[in-house]
Amino acid sequence: MLVAEVCTHFLSLCKNNKNLSKLTLKAYAIDLQQFQDCLGSEADIESITKHQLIEFQTYLSGKKLSQSSVKRKLACIRAMFRWLELDELIETNPFHKLHFNIKLPKRLPRNVPTDQLSQMIKYARASLGSVQIPYSVEDLSTKVTRPKDLNKLTTLLALELMLCTGVRVSELVGIELFHVYLKNRKIKILGKGSRERFVYLPDQEICTLLRAYIGCRSIVNPDEESLLVNSRGLPASTQFIRKLIKQLSEQSTSKTKVTPHMLRHSAACELLDTGLDIRFVQRLLGHSSISTTEIYTH
């Protein structure tokens, strides 16, 4: 079989049988295309050797990718050859006894200092006008009279949700209206690998903010069930939320360029600082391995 044929078949298998997220499938498609670009789409899959796999690693490193990206791409190709081996489509797996010497740098997650977070929240509230604290649905509803005003409320809600739940930005934009259980103060999250989990809303204030937002989003006549929408009524994208957080960070004179993932790190540190059991924090954040959560203990 040709490499191109095998890559197409493997990607199709992942789409139909492995219940992977759209982002993972997109990444796999890129990985498989790079494998073809390096070794040739017309090459015979059974002729691939260990030396060619090492050549592929060198090819990826030459693209100035991070070591973690190189490792992930090699894992995709390894999974493809594992499938070929299990289905007895190849006699010998070239990955057998092959070890790639990839050293990942030990980097601690970057979080946002508490004073800067407070500054961002204050600015997000102030951009809506004189907001009552604690929130009231009636007060927040009067602040949104135009579609552009909804973006300000979206910024505030996105910021507060990420800080109190630690959700990823991709998970945040994936929340639909029927995923929100205000009476039970919880939200269903569709995480990596299509794994479902619940995150919990810590107080009535965030519930009030959510309730007000759900009412205000009708001003842009959204056609879909996505919780977060933009001023045109379309579902909020990850790029849109990143842009809102970046603008808020700059406008609130934050010393740090804040990203949604840094807010997730801040939430994780805060949860552990309050004394929550690390296993509970692991489940809240959707980490498949406890070792990932343990990084935050540093």
PDB file of N, CA and C in Angstrom, residues 23-68:
ATOM      1  N   LEU A  23     -10.385  19.422  16.688  1.00  0.00           N
ATOM      2  CA  LEU A  23      -9.029  19.975  16.757  1.00  0.00           C
ATOM      3  C   LEU A  23      -7.976  18.881  16.646  1.00  0.00           C
ATOM      4  N   THR A  24      -8.220  17.738  17.309  1.00  0.00           N
ATOM      5  CA  THR A  24      -7.275  16.613  17.249  1.00  0.00           C
ATOM      6  C   THR A  24      -7.201  16.060  15.831  1.00  0.00           C
ATOM      7  N   LEU A  25      -8.361  15.918  15.186  1.00  0.00           N
ATOM      8  CA  LEU A  25      -8.401  15.409  13.806  1.00  0.00           C
ATOM      9  C   LEU A  25      -7.677  16.356  12.852  1.00  0.00           C
ATOM     10  N   LYS A  26      -7.838  17.656  13.087  1.00  0.00           N
ATOM     11  CA  LYS A  26      -7.150  18.651  12.253  1.00  0.00           C
ATOM     12  C   LYS A  26      -5.631  18.527  12.423  1.00  0.00           C
ATOM     13  N   ALA A  27      -5.205  18.333  13.668  1.00  0.00           N
ATOM     14  CA  ALA A  27      -3.771  18.172  13.955  1.00  0.00           C
ATOM     15  C   ALA A  27      -3.239  16.891  13.306  1.00  0.00           C
ATOM     16  N   TYR A  28      -4.005  15.799  13.394  1.00  0.00           N
ATOM     17  CA  TYR A  28      -3.601  14.529  12.776  1.00  0.00           C
ATOM     18  C   TYR A  28      -3.448  14.689  11.261  1.00  0.00           C
ATOM     19  N   ALA A  29      -4.371  15.411  10.645  1.00  0.00           N
ATOM     20  CA  ALA A  29      -4.317  15.613   9.189  1.00  0.00           C
ATOM     21  C   ALA A  29      -3.025  16.328   8.795  1.00  0.00           C
ATOM     22  N   ILE A  30      -2.628  17.316   9.585  1.00  0.00           N
ATOM     23  CA  ILE A  30      -1.381  18.050   9.330  1.00  0.00           C
ATOM     24  C   ILE A  30      -0.180  17.131   9.521  1.00  0.00           C
ATOM     25  N   ASP A  31      -0.194  16.342  10.600  1.00  0.00           N
ATOM     26  CA  ASP A  31       0.911  15.417  10.899  1.00  0.00           C
ATOM     27  C   ASP A  31       1.105  14.409   9.761  1.00  0.00           C
ATOM     28  N   LEU A  32      -0.005  13.841   9.292  1.00  0.00           N
ATOM     29  CA  LEU A  32       0.057  12.825   8.240  1.00  0.00           C
ATOM     30  C   LEU A  32       0.510  13.414   6.913  1.00  0.00           C
ATOM     31  N   GLN A  33       0.123  14.664   6.659  1.00  0.00           N
ATOM     32  CA  GLN A  33       0.562  15.320   5.430  1.00  0.00           C
ATOM     33  C   GLN A  33       2.061  15.589   5.476  1.00  0.00           C
ATOM     34  N   GLN A  34       2.562  15.995   6.648  1.00  0.00           N
ATOM     35  CA  GLN A  34       3.999  16.234   6.796  1.00  0.00           C
ATOM     36  C   GLN A  34       4.787  14.936   6.642  1.00  0.00           C
ATOM     37  N   PHE A  35       4.211  13.845   7.111  1.00  0.00           N
ATOM     38  CA  PHE A  35       4.853  12.532   6.957  1.00  0.00           C
ATOM     39  C   PHE A  35       4.986  12.196   5.470  1.00  0.00           C
ATOM     40  N   GLN A  36       3.933  12.478   4.697  1.00  0.00           N
ATOM     41  CA  GLN A  36       3.963  12.238   3.258  1.00  0.00           C
ATOM     42  C   GLN A  36       4.950  13.170   2.562  1.00  0.00           C
ATOM     43  N   ASP A  37       4.972  14.433   2.986  1.00  0.00           N
ATOM     44  CA  ASP A  37       5.884  15.413   2.374  1.00  0.00           C
ATOM     45  C   ASP A  37       7.337  15.010   2.555  1.00  0.00           C
ATOM     46  N   CYS A  38       7.621  14.410   3.720  1.00  0.00           N
ATOM     47  CA  CYS A  38       8.997  14.031   4.025  1.00  0.00           C
ATOM     48  C   CYS A  38       9.414  12.735   3.325  1.00  0.00           C
ATOM     49  N   LEU A  39       8.578  11.697   3.435  1.00  0.00           N
ATOM     50  CA  LEU A  39       8.970  10.367   2.944  1.00  0.00           C
ATOM     51  C   LEU A  39       8.399  10.017   1.573  1.00  0.00           C
ATOM     52  N   GLY A  40       7.474  10.863   1.085  1.00  0.00           N
ATOM     53  CA  GLY A  40       6.910  10.613  -0.242  1.00  0.00           C
ATOM     54  C   GLY A  40       5.567   9.899  -0.174  1.00  0.00           C
ATOM     55  N   SER A  41       4.562  10.483  -0.794  1.00  0.00           N
ATOM     56  CA  SER A  41       3.222   9.898  -0.748  1.00  0.00           C
ATOM     57  C   SER A  41       3.128   8.610  -1.570  1.00  0.00           C
ATOM     58  N   GLU A  42       4.058   8.435  -2.521  1.00  0.00           N
ATOM     59  CA  GLU A  42       4.026   7.249  -3.385  1.00  0.00           C
ATOM     60  C   GLU A  42       4.883   6.105  -2.853  1.00  0.00           C
ATOM     61  N   ALA A  43       5.503   6.323  -1.701  1.00  0.00           N
ATOM     62  CA  ALA A  43       6.354   5.274  -1.121  1.00  0.00           C
ATOM     63  C   ALA A  43       5.491   4.107  -0.632  1.00  0.00           C
ATOM     64  N   ASP A  44       6.082   2.923  -0.636  1.00  0.00           N
ATOM     65  CA  ASP A  44       5.393   1.726  -0.144  1.00  0.00           C
ATOM     66  C   ASP A  44       5.488   1.721   1.381  1.00  0.00           C
ATOM     67  N   ILE A  45       4.357   1.600   2.058  1.00  0.00           N
ATOM     68  CA  ILE A  45       4.344   1.681   3.522  1.00  0.00           C
ATOM     69  C   ILE A  45       5.184   0.577   4.155  1.00  0.00           C
ATOM     70  N   GLU A  46       5.253  -0.585   3.520  1.00  0.00           N
ATOM     71  CA  GLU A  46       6.027  -1.698   4.082  1.00  0.00           C
ATOM     72  C   GLU A  46       7.526  -1.490   3.943  1.00  0.00           C
ATOM     73  N   SER A  47       7.927  -0.547   3.101  1.00  0.00           N
ATOM     74  CA  SER A  47       9.363  -0.314   2.898  1.00  0.00           C
ATOM     75  C   SER A  47       9.916   0.730   3.874  1.00  0.00           C
ATOM     76  N   ILE A  48       9.040   1.362   4.681  1.00  0.00           N
ATOM     77  CA  ILE A  48       9.488   2.391   5.625  1.00  0.00           C
ATOM     78  C   ILE A  48      10.365   1.741   6.702  1.00  0.00           C
ATOM     79  N   THR A  49      11.528   2.337   6.932  1.00  0.00           N
ATOM     80  CA  THR A  49      12.482   1.781   7.894  1.00  0.00           C
ATOM     81  C   THR A  49      12.665   2.711   9.094  1.00  0.00           C
ATOM     82  N   LYS A  50      13.377   2.192  10.107  1.00  0.00           N
ATOM     83  CA  LYS A  50      13.699   2.997  11.288  1.00  0.00           C
ATOM     84  C   LYS A  50      14.457   4.258  10.894  1.00  0.00           C
ATOM     85  N   HIS A  51      15.369   4.110   9.953  1.00  0.00           N
ATOM     86  CA  HIS A  51      16.196   5.248   9.532  1.00  0.00           C
ATOM     87  C   HIS A  51      15.334   6.353   8.914  1.00  0.00           C
ATOM     88  N   GLN A  52      14.292   5.962   8.195  1.00  0.00           N
ATOM     89  CA  GLN A  52      13.404   6.963   7.598  1.00  0.00           C
ATOM     90  C   GLN A  52      12.564   7.660   8.666  1.00  0.00           C
ATOM     91  N   LEU A  53      12.222   6.945   9.718  1.00  0.00           N
ATOM     92  CA  LEU A  53      11.472   7.566  10.818  1.00  0.00           C
ATOM     93  C   LEU A  53      12.357   8.568  11.558  1.00  0.00           C
ATOM     94  N   ILE A  54      13.634   8.225  11.704  1.00  0.00           N
ATOM     95  CA  ILE A  54      14.588   9.164  12.315  1.00  0.00           C
ATOM     96  C   ILE A  54      14.763  10.379  11.400  1.00  0.00           C
ATOM     97  N   GLU A  55      14.757  10.115  10.092  1.00  0.00           N
ATOM     98  CA  GLU A  55      14.841  11.194   9.106  1.00  0.00           C
ATOM     99  C   GLU A  55      13.622  12.125   9.234  1.00  0.00           C
ATOM    100  N   PHE A  56      12.448  11.531   9.516  1.00  0.00           N
ATOM    101  CA  PHE A  56      11.236  12.324   9.688  1.00  0.00           C
ATOM    102  C   PHE A  56      11.348  13.204  10.935  1.00  0.00           C
ATOM    103  N   GLN A  57      11.931  12.669  12.014  1.00  0.00           N
ATOM    104  CA  GLN A  57      12.146  13.470  13.219  1.00  0.00           C
ATOM    105  C   GLN A  57      13.052  14.670  12.907  1.00  0.00           C
ATOM    106  N   THR A  58      14.113  14.420  12.150  1.00  0.00           N
ATOM    107  CA  THR A  58      15.037  15.499  11.762  1.00  0.00           C
ATOM    108  C   THR A  58      14.310  16.533  10.907  1.00  0.00           C
ATOM    109  N   TYR A  59      13.455  16.056  10.015  1.00  0.00           N
ATOM    110  CA  TYR A  59      12.662  16.937   9.145  1.00  0.00           C
ATOM    111  C   TYR A  59      11.768  17.857   9.978  1.00  0.00           C
ATOM    112  N   LEU A  60      11.125  17.300  11.005  1.00  0.00           N
ATOM    113  CA  LEU A  60      10.246  18.095  11.868  1.00  0.00           C
ATOM    114  C   LEU A  60      11.043  19.109  12.685  1.00  0.00           C
ATOM    115  N   SER A  61      12.192  18.664  13.201  1.00  0.00           N
ATOM    116  CA  SER A  61      13.036  19.561  13.994  1.00  0.00           C
ATOM    117  C   SER A  61      13.537  20.720  13.144  1.00  0.00           C
ATOM    118  N   GLY A  62      13.746  20.453  11.859  1.00  0.00           N
ATOM    119  CA  GLY A  62      14.205  21.503  10.940  1.00  0.00           C
ATOM    120  C   GLY A  62      13.163  22.569  10.693  1.00  0.00           C
ATOM    121  N   LYS A  63      11.908  22.282  11.024  1.00  0.00           N
ATOM    122  CA  LYS A  63      10.840  23.258  10.864  1.00  0.00           C
ATOM    123  C   LYS A  63      10.723  24.177  12.079  1.00  0.00           C
ATOM    124  N   LYS A  64      11.671  24.055  12.989  1.00  0.00           N
ATOM    125  CA  LYS A  64      11.729  24.881  14.193  1.00  0.00           C
ATOM    126  C   LYS A  64      10.485  24.719  15.067  1.00  0.00           C
ATOM    127  N   LEU A  65       9.983  23.490  15.111  1.00  0.00           N
ATOM    128  CA  LEU A  65       8.855  23.185  15.987  1.00  0.00           C
ATOM    129  C   LEU A  65       9.373  22.945  17.399  1.00  0.00           C
ATOM    130  N   SER A  66       8.515  23.118  18.372  1.00  0.00           N
ATOM    131  CA  SER A  66       8.909  22.811  19.745  1.00  0.00           C
ATOM    132  C   SER A  66       9.078  21.302  19.881  1.00  0.00           C
ATOM    133  N   GLN A  67       9.863  20.899  20.875  1.00  0.00           N
ATOM    134  CA  GLN A  67      10.096  19.478  21.093  1.00  0.00           C
ATOM    135  C   GLN A  67       8.798  18.745  21.418  1.00  0.00           C
ATOM    136  N   SER A  68       7.887  19.427  22.120  1.00  0.00           N
ATOM    137  CA  SER A  68       6.611  18.790  22.455  1.00  0.00           C
ATOM    138  C   SER A  68       5.776  18.561  21.200  1.00  0.00           C
TER     139      SER A  68
END
